[in-house]
CSV table of C-alpha atoms and ligand atoms in Angstrom, one decimal:
chain,number,residue,atom,x,y,z
A,9,UNK,CA,176.2,5.8,-45.8
A,10,UNK,CA,174.7,8.4,-43.9
A,11,UNK,CA,177.7,10.4,-43.2
A,12,UNK,CA,178.7,9.8,-47.2
A,13,UNK,CA,174.5,11.7,-47.8
A,14,UNK,CA,175.9,14.5,-45.5
A,15,UNK,CA,178.7,15.7,-46.5
A,16,UNK,CA,178.1,15.9,-49.7
A,17,UNK,CA,175.2,18.0,-49.0
A,18,UNK,CA,177.3,20.3,-47.1
A,19,UNK,CA,179.8,20.6,-49.6
A,20,UNK,CA,177.2,20.8,-52.9
A,21,UNK,CA,176.0,23.8,-50.1
A,22,UNK,CA,179.1,25.6,-50.9
A,23,UNK,CA,178.3,29.2,-52.7
A,24,UNK,CA,181.0,30.6,-55.4
A,25,UNK,CA,180.0,34.5,-54.7
A,26,UNK,CA,177.6,36.0,-57.2
A,27,UNK,CA,175.1,37.9,-56.9
A,28,UNK,CA,171.9,36.5,-54.8
A,29,UNK,CA,169.3,35.5,-56.9
A,30,UNK,CA,166.6,33.5,-55.6
A,31,UNK,CA,165.7,32.5,-58.5
A,32,UNK,CA,169.2,30.6,-59.7
A,33,UNK,CA,171.8,28.4,-57.7
A,34,UNK,CA,174.3,30.4,-56.4
A,35,UNK,CA,177.6,29.1,-57.7
A,36,UNK,CA,178.0,29.4,-61.1
A,37,UNK,CA,181.1,30.6,-62.7
A,38,UNK,CA,182.2,34.3,-61.7
A,39,UNK,CA,182.7,36.9,-64.0
A,40,UNK,CA,186.0,37.6,-63.0
A,41,UNK,CA,186.8,33.3,-64.0
A,42,UNK,CA,185.4,34.4,-67.1
A,43,UNK,CA,186.7,37.5,-67.4
A,44,UNK,CA,190.5,36.0,-67.0
A,45,UNK,CA,189.6,32.7,-69.5
A,46,UNK,CA,188.9,36.0,-72.3
A,47,UNK,CA,192.4,37.4,-71.0
A,48,UNK,CA,194.1,34.0,-71.1
A,49,UNK,CA,192.8,33.5,-75.2
A,50,UNK,CA,194.1,37.1,-75.6
A,51,UNK,CA,198.0,35.9,-74.6
A,52,UNK,CA,198.1,33.4,-76.6
A,53,UNK,CA,196.5,34.7,-79.8
A,54,UNK,CA,198.7,35.7,-82.7
A,55,UNK,CA,200.0,38.9,-83.1
A,56,UNK,CA,197.5,41.4,-84.9
A,57,UNK,CA,194.5,39.0,-84.7
A,58,UNK,CA,190.8,38.9,-83.6
A,59,UNK,CA,189.2,35.6,-82.8
A,60,UNK,CA,185.4,35.3,-83.4
A,61,UNK,CA,182.7,32.7,-81.6
A,62,UNK,CA,179.7,32.5,-81.7
A,63,UNK,CA,176.9,31.3,-79.2
A,64,UNK,CA,175.1,27.3,-80.6
A,65,UNK,CA,172.2,27.4,-82.6
A,66,UNK,CA,168.8,26.6,-81.5
A,67,UNK,CA,168.1,23.9,-83.0
A,68,UNK,CA,164.5,22.4,-84.0
A,69,UNK,CA,163.2,19.4,-82.0
A,70,UNK,CA,160.2,18.8,-84.2
A,71,UNK,CA,157.2,21.7,-85.4
A,72,UNK,CA,157.0,24.4,-83.1
A,73,UNK,CA,159.4,23.3,-80.3
A,74,UNK,CA,162.4,23.5,-79.6
A,75,UNK,CA,165.8,21.0,-78.5
A,76,UNK,CA,166.1,22.7,-74.8
A,77,UNK,CA,168.8,25.2,-75.5
A,78,UNK,CA,172.3,23.9,-73.9
A,79,UNK,CA,175.6,26.8,-75.0
A,80,UNK,CA,178.1,26.5,-76.6
A,81,UNK,CA,180.9,25.4,-74.4
A,82,UNK,CA,183.8,28.0,-75.8
A,83,UNK,CA,181.3,30.5,-75.2
A,84,UNK,CA,180.3,29.4,-71.9
A,85,UNK,CA,183.7,29.4,-71.3
A,86,UNK,CA,185.0,33.2,-72.3
A,87,UNK,CA,181.3,34.4,-71.0
A,88,UNK,CA,179.5,32.6,-68.9
A,89,UNK,CA,176.4,34.1,-70.8
A,90,UNK,CA,173.8,31.1,-72.2
A,91,UNK,CA,171.7,33.2,-74.2
A,92,UNK,CA,171.8,31.6,-78.5
A,93,UNK,CA,171.9,34.4,-80.9
A,94,UNK,CA,175.0,36.2,-79.4
A,95,UNK,CA,178.3,36.7,-81.5
A,96,UNK,CA,182.1,37.3,-79.3
A,97,UNK,CA,185.3,39.0,-80.6
A,98,UNK,CA,188.4,39.2,-78.7
A,99,UNK,CA,190.9,41.4,-79.6
A,100,UNK,CA,194.7,40.3,-79.6
A,101,UNK,CA,195.3,44.6,-79.8
A,102,UNK,CA,193.4,47.0,-78.8
A,103,UNK,CA,190.8,48.8,-80.2
A,104,UNK,CA,189.6,52.5,-80.6
A,105,UNK,CA,186.2,52.7,-80.5
A,106,UNK,CA,183.7,55.9,-82.7
A,107,UNK,CA,183.6,57.8,-79.4
A,108,UNK,CA,187.5,57.5,-79.4
A,109,UNK,CA,187.9,55.0,-75.9
A,110,UNK,CA,189.8,51.9,-77.2
A,111,UNK,CA,188.6,48.3,-76.2
A,112,UNK,CA,190.1,44.7,-76.8
A,113,UNK,CA,186.2,42.6,-76.7
A,114,UNK,CA,183.2,42.9,-77.4
A,115,UNK,CA,179.6,41.0,-77.5
A,116,UNK,CA,177.2,41.2,-79.6
A,117,UNK,CA,173.4,39.7,-77.5
A,118,UNK,CA,170.3,38.8,-77.9
A,119,UNK,CA,167.7,41.8,-77.0
A,120,UNK,CA,165.5,42.2,-74.3
A,121,UNK,CA,161.8,41.8,-75.6
A,122,UNK,CA,158.8,41.6,-73.0
A,123,UNK,CA,156.4,39.6,-75.5
A,124,UNK,CA,159.7,37.0,-76.3
A,125,UNK,CA,160.8,36.5,-72.9
A,126,UNK,CA,156.7,36.1,-72.6
A,127,UNK,CA,156.9,32.6,-74.2
A,128,UNK,CA,160.2,31.5,-73.7
A,129,UNK,CA,162.2,33.0,-70.9
A,130,UNK,CA,164.3,36.1,-69.4
A,131,UNK,CA,167.2,37.1,-71.2
A,132,UNK,CA,170.0,39.6,-69.8
A,133,UNK,CA,170.3,42.0,-72.4
A,134,UNK,CA,173.4,44.1,-72.9
A,135,UNK,CA,172.7,46.0,-69.8
A,136,UNK,CA,172.5,42.7,-67.4
A,137,UNK,CA,175.5,41.5,-69.6
A,138,UNK,CA,177.5,43.9,-68.2
A,139,UNK,CA,176.1,44.0,-64.9
A,140,UNK,CA,175.9,39.9,-64.1
A,141,UNK,CA,178.8,39.4,-66.3
A,142,UNK,CA,181.2,42.2,-65.8
A,143,UNK,CA,181.6,42.6,-70.7
A,144,UNK,CA,181.7,46.5,-70.1
A,145,UNK,CA,181.0,46.9,-74.2
A,146,UNK,CA,177.9,44.8,-74.7
A,147,UNK,CA,175.1,45.2,-77.7
A,148,UNK,CA,172.3,44.1,-78.7
A,149,UNK,CA,173.2,41.0,-81.7
A,150,UNK,CA,171.1,43.7,-84.3
A,151,UNK,CA,174.1,46.7,-83.8
A,152,UNK,CA,176.3,43.5,-85.1
A,153,UNK,CA,174.6,44.9,-88.3
A,154,UNK,CA,176.0,48.3,-88.1
A,155,UNK,CA,178.7,47.2,-86.5
A,156,UNK,CA,181.9,49.2,-88.5
A,157,UNK,CA,184.9,46.7,-88.0
A,158,UNK,CA,187.9,46.4,-91.1
A,159,UNK,CA,188.9,43.2,-90.3
A,160,UNK,CA,191.1,43.3,-93.2
A,161,UNK,CA,193.4,44.9,-91.3
A,162,UNK,CA,193.8,41.7,-89.6
A,163,UNK,CA,196.6,39.2,-90.1
A,164,UNK,CA,194.7,36.8,-88.9
A,165,UNK,CA,190.5,36.0,-87.9
A,166,UNK,CA,190.5,33.5,-86.1
A,167,UNK,CA,187.2,30.5,-86.1
A,168,UNK,CA,185.2,27.8,-86.7
A,169,UNK,CA,184.6,27.0,-90.0
A,170,UNK,CA,180.6,26.7,-90.4
A,171,UNK,CA,179.2,23.5,-90.7
A,172,UNK,CA,176.1,25.3,-92.8
A,173,UNK,CA,173.8,23.7,-90.7
A,174,UNK,CA,171.9,26.7,-89.0
A,175,UNK,CA,168.4,28.0,-89.5
A,176,UNK,CA,167.0,31.4,-90.7
A,177,UNK,CA,164.0,32.8,-88.7
A,178,UNK,CA,162.2,34.5,-91.1
A,179,UNK,CA,161.1,36.4,-88.1
A,180,UNK,CA,163.8,37.2,-86.6
A,181,UNK,CA,166.9,39.8,-88.8
A,182,UNK,CA,169.5,39.4,-86.3
A,183,UNK,CA,170.1,35.7,-85.1
A,184,UNK,CA,172.2,33.2,-85.6
A,185,UNK,CA,172.3,33.1,-89.5
A,186,UNK,CA,172.1,36.7,-89.8
A,187,UNK,CA,175.1,37.4,-87.8
A,188,UNK,CA,176.9,34.2,-89.5
A,189,UNK,CA,175.9,35.9,-92.8
A,190,UNK,CA,176.9,39.8,-91.6
A,191,UNK,CA,179.5,37.8,-90.7
A,192,UNK,CA,181.3,36.0,-93.6
A,193,UNK,CA,180.1,39.9,-94.9
A,194,UNK,CA,182.6,41.4,-93.2
A,195,UNK,CA,185.1,39.7,-93.4
A,196,UNK,CA,184.8,37.7,-97.1
A,197,UNK,CA,184.5,35.0,-96.4
A,198,UNK,CA,184.4,33.0,-99.9
A,199,UNK,CA,181.0,31.8,-99.6
A,200,UNK,CA,181.0,29.0,-102.3
A,201,UNK,CA,177.5,30.2,-103.2
A,202,UNK,CA,178.3,33.8,-103.7
A,203,UNK,CA,182.0,33.8,-104.8
A,204,UNK,CA,183.9,31.1,-107.3
A,205,UNK,CA,186.8,29.7,-103.9
A,206,UNK,CA,189.9,29.7,-105.2
A,207,UNK,CA,191.6,27.0,-103.3
A,208,UNK,CA,195.0,29.1,-104.0
A,209,UNK,CA,193.2,32.4,-103.4
A,210,UNK,CA,195.2,34.2,-99.7
A,211,UNK,CA,193.7,35.3,-97.0
A,212,UNK,CA,193.8,36.0,-93.1
A,213,UNK,CA,191.0,34.0,-92.5
A,214,UNK,CA,192.2,31.7,-90.1
A,215,UNK,CA,190.2,28.0,-89.2
A,216,UNK,CA,192.5,26.0,-87.9
A,217,UNK,CA,193.8,28.0,-84.8
A,218,UNK,CA,191.4,28.1,-82.6
A,219,UNK,CA,191.0,24.8,-82.0
A,220,UNK,CA,194.4,24.3,-80.5
A,221,UNK,CA,194.4,27.6,-78.6
A,222,UNK,CA,190.9,26.9,-76.8
A,223,UNK,CA,192.2,22.7,-75.9
A,224,UNK,CA,195.6,24.2,-74.0
A,225,UNK,CA,192.9,26.8,-71.9
A,226,UNK,CA,190.2,23.8,-71.2
A,227,UNK,CA,192.0,20.8,-70.7
A,228,UNK,CA,193.6,22.2,-67.8
A,229,UNK,CA,191.0,23.0,-64.6
A,230,UNK,CA,190.9,25.9,-62.5
A,231,UNK,CA,190.4,25.4,-58.3
A,232,UNK,CA,187.0,26.9,-59.1
A,233,UNK,CA,186.6,24.5,-62.5
A,234,UNK,CA,187.7,21.8,-60.4
A,235,UNK,CA,185.4,22.2,-57.9
A,236,UNK,CA,182.5,22.2,-60.7
A,237,UNK,CA,183.8,19.1,-62.2
A,238,UNK,CA,183.6,17.6,-58.7
A,239,UNK,CA,180.3,18.0,-57.4
A,240,UNK,CA,179.1,16.9,-61.0
A,241,UNK,CA,181.3,13.2,-60.1
A,242,UNK,CA,179.8,13.5,-56.7
A,243,UNK,CA,176.1,14.1,-57.6
A,244,UNK,CA,176.7,10.6,-60.2
A,245,UNK,CA,178.6,8.8,-57.9
A,246,UNK,CA,175.4,8.6,-55.1
A,247,UNK,CA,173.2,8.7,-58.0
A,248,UNK,CA,174.7,5.4,-59.1
A,249,UNK,CA,174.6,4.1,-55.4
A,250,UNK,CA,171.3,4.5,-55.1
A,251,UNK,CA,170.6,2.8,-58.7
A,252,UNK,CA,172.4,-0.3,-56.7
A,253,UNK,CA,170.2,0.0,-53.8
A,254,UNK,CA,166.7,0.0,-55.7
A,255,UNK,CA,167.8,-2.4,-58.9
A,256,UNK,CA,165.3,-5.2,-58.9
A,257,UNK,CA,164.6,-7.2,-62.3
A,258,UNK,CA,162.2,-6.6,-63.5
A,259,UNK,CA,162.7,-2.8,-63.4
A,260,UNK,CA,162.7,-0.9,-66.7
A,261,UNK,CA,165.7,0.3,-68.4
A,262,UNK,CA,164.1,3.8,-68.3
A,263,UNK,CA,163.2,3.1,-65.3
A,264,UNK,CA,167.4,2.8,-64.1
A,265,UNK,CA,167.8,5.9,-65.8
A,266,UNK,CA,165.3,8.0,-64.3
A,267,UNK,CA,166.3,7.1,-61.2
A,268,UNK,CA,170.5,8.0,-61.3
A,269,UNK,CA,168.2,11.1,-62.9
A,270,UNK,CA,166.4,12.3,-60.1
A,271,UNK,CA,169.0,11.2,-57.0
A,272,UNK,CA,171.3,14.2,-58.7
A,273,UNK,CA,168.5,16.2,-59.9
A,274,UNK,CA,167.5,16.0,-55.8
A,275,UNK,CA,171.5,17.5,-55.8
A,276,UNK,CA,171.0,20.6,-58.4
A,277,UNK,CA,172.5,18.8,-61.1
A,278,UNK,CA,170.6,20.4,-64.1
A,279,UNK,CA,170.5,18.0,-66.8
A,280,UNK,CA,173.0,15.0,-68.2
A,281,UNK,CA,176.1,16.0,-69.9
A,282,UNK,CA,174.9,13.1,-72.5
A,283,UNK,CA,172.4,10.9,-73.4
A,284,UNK,CA,172.3,8.1,-70.4
A,285,UNK,CA,172.9,4.8,-71.2
A,286,UNK,CA,171.5,1.8,-69.7
A,287,UNK,CA,172.4,-1.1,-71.0
A,288,UNK,CA,170.9,-4.2,-70.0
A,289,UNK,CA,172.2,-7.9,-71.2
A,290,UNK,CA,172.9,-7.6,-74.8
A,291,UNK,CA,171.1,-4.0,-75.2
A,292,UNK,CA,175.4,-3.6,-72.8
A,293,UNK,CA,177.6,-4.6,-75.9
A,294,UNK,CA,176.4,-1.2,-78.0
A,295,UNK,CA,178.3,1.3,-76.7
A,296,UNK,CA,176.2,4.5,-76.8
A,297,UNK,CA,173.1,3.1,-76.2
A,298,UNK,CA,171.0,5.1,-75.5
A,299,UNK,CA,167.6,3.7,-76.5
A,300,UNK,CA,167.1,2.3,-73.3
A,301,UNK,CA,163.6,1.4,-73.2
A,302,UNK,CA,164.0,-3.1,-73.0
A,303,UNK,CA,161.2,-2.3,-70.4
A,304,UNK,CA,161.9,-5.7,-68.1
A,305,UNK,CA,165.9,-5.8,-67.1
A,306,UNK,CA,166.0,-9.9,-66.4
A,307,UNK,CA,167.5,-11.8,-63.5
A,308,UNK,CA,170.4,-13.3,-65.1
A,309,UNK,CA,171.9,-10.2,-67.4
A,310,UNK,CA,174.2,-8.1,-66.3
A,311,UNK,CA,173.4,-4.0,-67.1
A,312,UNK,CA,175.7,-1.5,-68.3
A,313,UNK,CA,174.8,2.7,-66.8
A,314,UNK,CA,177.2,5.1,-68.3
A,315,UNK,CA,176.1,8.2,-66.2
A,316,UNK,CA,176.7,11.7,-66.1
A,317,UNK,CA,175.3,14.2,-64.0
A,318,UNK,CA,175.9,18.0,-65.8
A,319,UNK,CA,176.3,20.9,-63.0
A,320,UNK,CA,177.1,24.5,-63.3
A,321,UNK,CA,178.7,23.0,-67.3
A,322,UNK,CA,180.6,20.7,-65.7
A,323,UNK,CA,180.5,17.2,-67.2
A,324,UNK,CA,180.8,14.2,-65.1
A,325,UNK,CA,181.3,10.7,-67.0
A,326,UNK,CA,181.0,7.5,-65.0
A,327,UNK,CA,180.3,4.4,-65.8
A,328,UNK,CA,178.9,1.2,-63.3
A,329,UNK,CA,178.1,-2.3,-63.9
A,330,UNK,CA,176.2,-4.7,-61.8
A,331,UNK,CA,174.7,-7.7,-61.7
A,332,UNK,CA,170.6,-7.4,-61.8
A,333,UNK,CA,170.3,-9.9,-59.0
A,334,UNK,CA,172.6,-8.4,-57.2
A,335,UNK,CA,175.6,-11.0,-57.6
A,336,UNK,CA,177.6,-11.9,-60.7
A,337,UNK,CA,177.2,-14.9,-62.1
A,338,UNK,CA,180.7,-16.7,-62.3
A,339,UNK,CA,181.6,-15.7,-66.2
A,340,UNK,CA,180.7,-12.3,-65.6
A,341,UNK,CA,182.8,-12.3,-62.7
A,342,UNK,CA,185.7,-12.6,-64.5
A,343,UNK,CA,185.4,-11.0,-67.0
A,344,UNK,CA,184.3,-7.8,-65.1
A,345,UNK,CA,188.1,-8.5,-62.6
A,346,UNK,CA,189.7,-8.3,-66.1
A,347,UNK,CA,187.9,-4.6,-66.7
A,348,UNK,CA,189.6,-3.7,-63.8
A,349,UNK,CA,192.8,-5.2,-63.6
A,350,UNK,CA,192.4,-3.1,-66.6
A,351,UNK,CA,191.6,0.2,-65.1
A,352,UNK,CA,194.1,-0.5,-61.7
A,353,UNK,CA,197.3,-0.6,-64.1
A,354,UNK,CA,196.1,2.5,-66.0
A,355,UNK,CA,195.4,4.1,-63.0
A,356,UNK,CA,199.2,2.9,-62.0
A,357,UNK,CA,201.1,5.2,-64.4
A,358,UNK,CA,198.5,8.0,-63.6
A,359,UNK,CA,200.5,10.7,-63.2
A,360,UNK,CA,201.6,13.5,-64.8
A,361,UNK,CA,204.5,12.6,-67.3
A,362,UNK,CA,202.6,9.9,-68.8
A,363,UNK,CA,200.0,10.0,-72.1
A,364,UNK,CA,197.6,9.2,-73.2
A,365,UNK,CA,199.2,6.2,-75.8
A,366,UNK,CA,200.5,4.9,-72.5
A,367,UNK,CA,196.9,4.8,-70.8
A,368,UNK,CA,196.0,3.8,-73.3
A,369,UNK,CA,198.2,0.4,-73.5
A,370,UNK,CA,198.1,-0.5,-70.3
A,371,UNK,CA,194.5,-1.9,-70.9
A,372,UNK,CA,194.6,-3.3,-73.8
A,373,UNK,CA,197.5,-5.2,-72.8
A,374,UNK,CA,196.0,-6.2,-69.3
A,375,UNK,CA,192.6,-7.0,-71.6
A,376,UNK,CA,194.1,-9.1,-74.0
A,377,UNK,CA,196.3,-11.2,-72.1
A,378,UNK,CA,193.2,-11.7,-69.6
A,379,UNK,CA,190.9,-13.0,-72.6
A,380,UNK,CA,193.6,-15.5,-73.6
A,381,UNK,CA,194.4,-16.4,-70.8
A,382,UNK,CA,190.1,-17.0,-70.6
A,383,UNK,CA,190.1,-19.0,-73.8
A,384,UNK,CA,188.8,-16.2,-75.1
A,385,UNK,CA,190.8,-14.9,-78.0
A,386,UNK,CA,193.6,-16.8,-79.8
A,387,UNK,CA,197.8,-15.9,-79.9
A,388,UNK,CA,197.7,-13.2,-82.2
A,389,UNK,CA,194.1,-11.6,-81.8
A,390,UNK,CA,194.4,-8.3,-80.4
A,391,UNK,CA,191.2,-5.6,-78.8
A,392,UNK,CA,188.8,-7.7,-80.6
A,393,UNK,CA,186.1,-7.4,-77.5
A,394,UNK,CA,188.1,-4.0,-76.5
A,395,UNK,CA,186.9,-1.6,-79.4
A,396,UNK,CA,187.1,2.2,-78.1
A,397,UNK,CA,190.1,4.0,-77.0
A,398,UNK,CA,190.2,4.1,-72.6
A,399,UNK,CA,190.3,7.8,-71.7
A,400,UNK,CA,189.3,11.4,-72.3
A,401,UNK,CA,189.4,14.9,-70.6
A,402,UNK,CA,186.3,15.6,-68.8
A,403,UNK,CA,185.0,19.3,-68.7
A,404,UNK,CA,182.0,21.4,-70.2
A,405,UNK,CA,182.0,19.2,-72.6
A,406,UNK,CA,182.3,14.7,-71.5
A,407,UNK,CA,184.9,14.6,-74.2
A,408,UNK,CA,186.6,17.8,-73.4
A,409,UNK,CA,188.1,20.2,-75.6
A,410,UNK,CA,192.2,19.1,-74.8
A,411,UNK,CA,195.8,18.3,-76.5
A,412,UNK,CA,196.3,14.2,-76.0
A,413,UNK,CA,199.8,14.1,-75.4
A,414,UNK,CA,201.3,13.9,-72.0
A,415,UNK,CA,199.3,13.8,-68.7
A,416,UNK,CA,200.0,17.5,-67.3
A,417,UNK,CA,198.2,18.8,-63.4
A,418,UNK,CA,194.7,20.1,-63.5
A,419,UNK,CA,194.2,18.2,-66.2
A,420,UNK,CA,190.4,16.0,-65.4
A,421,UNK,CA,190.4,12.7,-67.4
A,422,UNK,CA,188.4,9.4,-67.8
A,423,UNK,CA,189.6,6.0,-67.5
A,424,UNK,CA,187.1,3.6,-68.6
A,425,UNK,CA,188.2,0.0,-70.3
A,426,UNK,CA,185.3,-2.1,-71.4
A,427,UNK,CA,185.7,-5.8,-73.0
A,428,UNK,CA,182.2,-6.4,-75.3
A,429,UNK,CA,180.8,-9.9,-76.0
A,430,UNK,CA,178.0,-9.8,-78.4
A,431,UNK,CA,176.0,-13.2,-79.2
A,432,UNK,CA,177.1,-15.5,-81.5
A,433,UNK,CA,181.1,-14.2,-81.2
A,434,UNK,CA,183.2,-16.4,-82.0
A,435,UNK,CA,184.1,-18.0,-77.9
A,436,UNK,CA,182.1,-20.6,-75.6
A,437,UNK,CA,178.0,-19.5,-75.5
A,438,UNK,CA,178.5,-18.9,-72.2
A,439,UNK,CA,180.2,-15.4,-72.9
A,440,UNK,CA,177.9,-14.1,-75.1
A,441,UNK,CA,176.2,-11.6,-73.8
A,442,UNK,CA,178.6,-10.5,-71.5
A,443,UNK,CA,179.0,-5.8,-71.8
A,444,UNK,CA,181.5,-4.9,-68.9
A,445,UNK,CA,182.4,-1.2,-68.9
A,446,UNK,CA,184.0,0.5,-66.0
A,447,UNK,CA,184.7,4.1,-65.8
A,448,UNK,CA,186.4,6.0,-63.6
A,449,UNK,CA,186.7,9.8,-62.9
A,450,UNK,CA,190.5,11.6,-62.2
A,451,UNK,CA,192.0,14.8,-61.6
A,452,UNK,CA,195.8,15.4,-62.1
A,453,UNK,CA,197.6,16.4,-59.1
A,454,UNK,CA,201.2,16.7,-59.2
A,455,UNK,CA,202.5,13.8,-58.6
A,456,UNK,CA,199.4,11.3,-59.1
A,457,UNK,CA,196.2,11.7,-59.7
A,458,UNK,CA,192.5,12.3,-57.3
A,459,UNK,CA,190.0,10.0,-58.1
A,460,UNK,CA,187.6,12.1,-57.8
A,461,UNK,CA,184.1,8.9,-58.6
A,462,UNK,CA,186.0,6.7,-55.8
A,463,UNK,CA,182.4,7.1,-54.3
A,464,UNK,CA,180.5,4.9,-56.5
A,465,UNK,CA,181.7,1.3,-55.6
A,466,UNK,CA,183.6,-0.6,-58.0
A,467,UNK,CA,184.7,-3.8,-56.2
A,468,UNK,CA,183.1,-7.0,-57.2
A,469,UNK,CA,182.5,-7.4,-52.8
A,470,UNK,CA,181.7,-3.4,-53.1
A,471,UNK,CA,178.7,-3.6,-55.6
A,472,UNK,CA,177.2,-6.9,-54.3
A,473,UNK,CA,177.3,-5.8,-50.5
A,474,UNK,CA,175.4,-1.8,-51.5
A,475,UNK,CA,173.0,-3.8,-53.7
A,476,UNK,CA,171.9,-5.4,-50.9
A,477,UNK,CA,171.2,-2.9,-48.9
A,478,UNK,CA,167.2,-1.0,-48.7
A,479,UNK,CA,166.6,1.6,-51.2
A,480,UNK,CA,164.1,4.1,-50.3
A,481,UNK,CA,162.6,3.4,-53.2
A,482,UNK,CA,161.2,-0.1,-51.8
A,483,UNK,CA,158.3,2.0,-50.2
A,484,UNK,CA,158.3,3.7,-53.9
A,485,UNK,CA,154.8,1.4,-55.4
A,486,UNK,CA,153.2,3.1,-58.2
A,487,UNK,CA,148.8,2.0,-58.1
A,488,UNK,CA,148.3,0.4,-61.3
A,489,UNK,CA,146.2,3.0,-64.3
A,490,UNK,CA,143.4,2.9,-64.4
A,491,UNK,CA,143.9,1.4,-68.5
A,492,UNK,CA,140.5,-0.1,-69.7
A,493,UNK,CA,141.9,-3.7,-70.2
B,523,LIG,N1,180.3,8.4,-72.0
B,523,LIG,C1,181.0,8.5,-73.2
B,523,LIG,C2,181.7,7.7,-72.7
B,523,LIG,O1,182.2,7.5,-71.7
B,523,LIG,O2,183.2,8.3,-73.3
B,524,MN,MN1,183.9,8.4,-70.8
B,525,MN,MN1,180.5,7.2,-70.4
């Protein structure tokens, strides 16, 4: 275990070539990566077209507090830029600037503002974007209104259609809501509020093609991305190990979540890739249970922990299900072994050329057969306690953009079968409230896969052995709070 920890730390200390800033980690993707991605998209764009991307919206949490900002993954992939209120245009062909120069991409970004930076954080501004992200044609977002581009000259203007869910800040005339309004005017977007919508009306606006193009790019991970996915997965695995060691009946679900998140943050992962799922007993039957409120987990129960760290934007997605007592009951073990078998059946065929549907089918057939043998379902019943798919891409999104046809070298995917038997199900009550998901992450190689999450114990005997190990948290005992009784 010691060796694993040291090698993990060594791996995590590798830098990926950015100017040193002591306030920031030094292993973000390089500007060259993002430049190449923009070029790769340009190659895929149809003739005489432009692709327009908007940064993610700032969302209000309550009153004057916003949710922590997270950049739109496509925008991040193409730029590296993590601030809001911005728009990026990528052109198939060179455009002529008023000064006669040629350009094929342009970005309008949040401007420097001393007062706002004191309140909400540093901004790169247009000069910072040029320097840090190598996008030479960078302007303040106020300039977008005056940007005189004739969108009607393009055969296609590609963008994601708007969901009309962006708040306008009346004190900012170039926030995202304004940039969208300005774009709609420039591109003659048939806004239902302004114009009667004529479904037959022909225009050059294309809201469908960008998603498949971005999926084709993002589904194959470059070596730089693989390194970050690996780190996200490794820190998430080590956090699962630490949770297994620290697990005790009587802990709260929130405490378990806290241990996982503390460990991955100790390894410098910045965030969760999705809300942590920690469900003990019947809570495990809620597939995306995020409340994690049960104050005292019970010795008799399993606990399902679907937890993934985000590391420099890339997320892991790993589920371990373990007995809170440290030992599986016979029924828990039978269900667990069946889910494990389903996962291993899918792993046997996990290689380029296999389809996502083949993987799903392998897990379903195994689970249906096993549940029949255990007398939990009857002949002819299918997928009763396995209601979800088994695999998806991971990357900048936990359910990453990608096609769902054949596996290809360079894809990063999950395999995650599960069985969930809620109370009052039509089977022997001894199976009730058993919920098991086992989820691992894989990188597709030339002839098979690299099991990225193998560090997190997965077999019954390995889980039970890990849970017997001492935890540094055993001696972390907090005092009672001085609350009046
Ligand atoms: N954590 C979400 C999922 O497994 O797909
Ligand atoms: Mn998943
Ligand atoms: Mn998951």
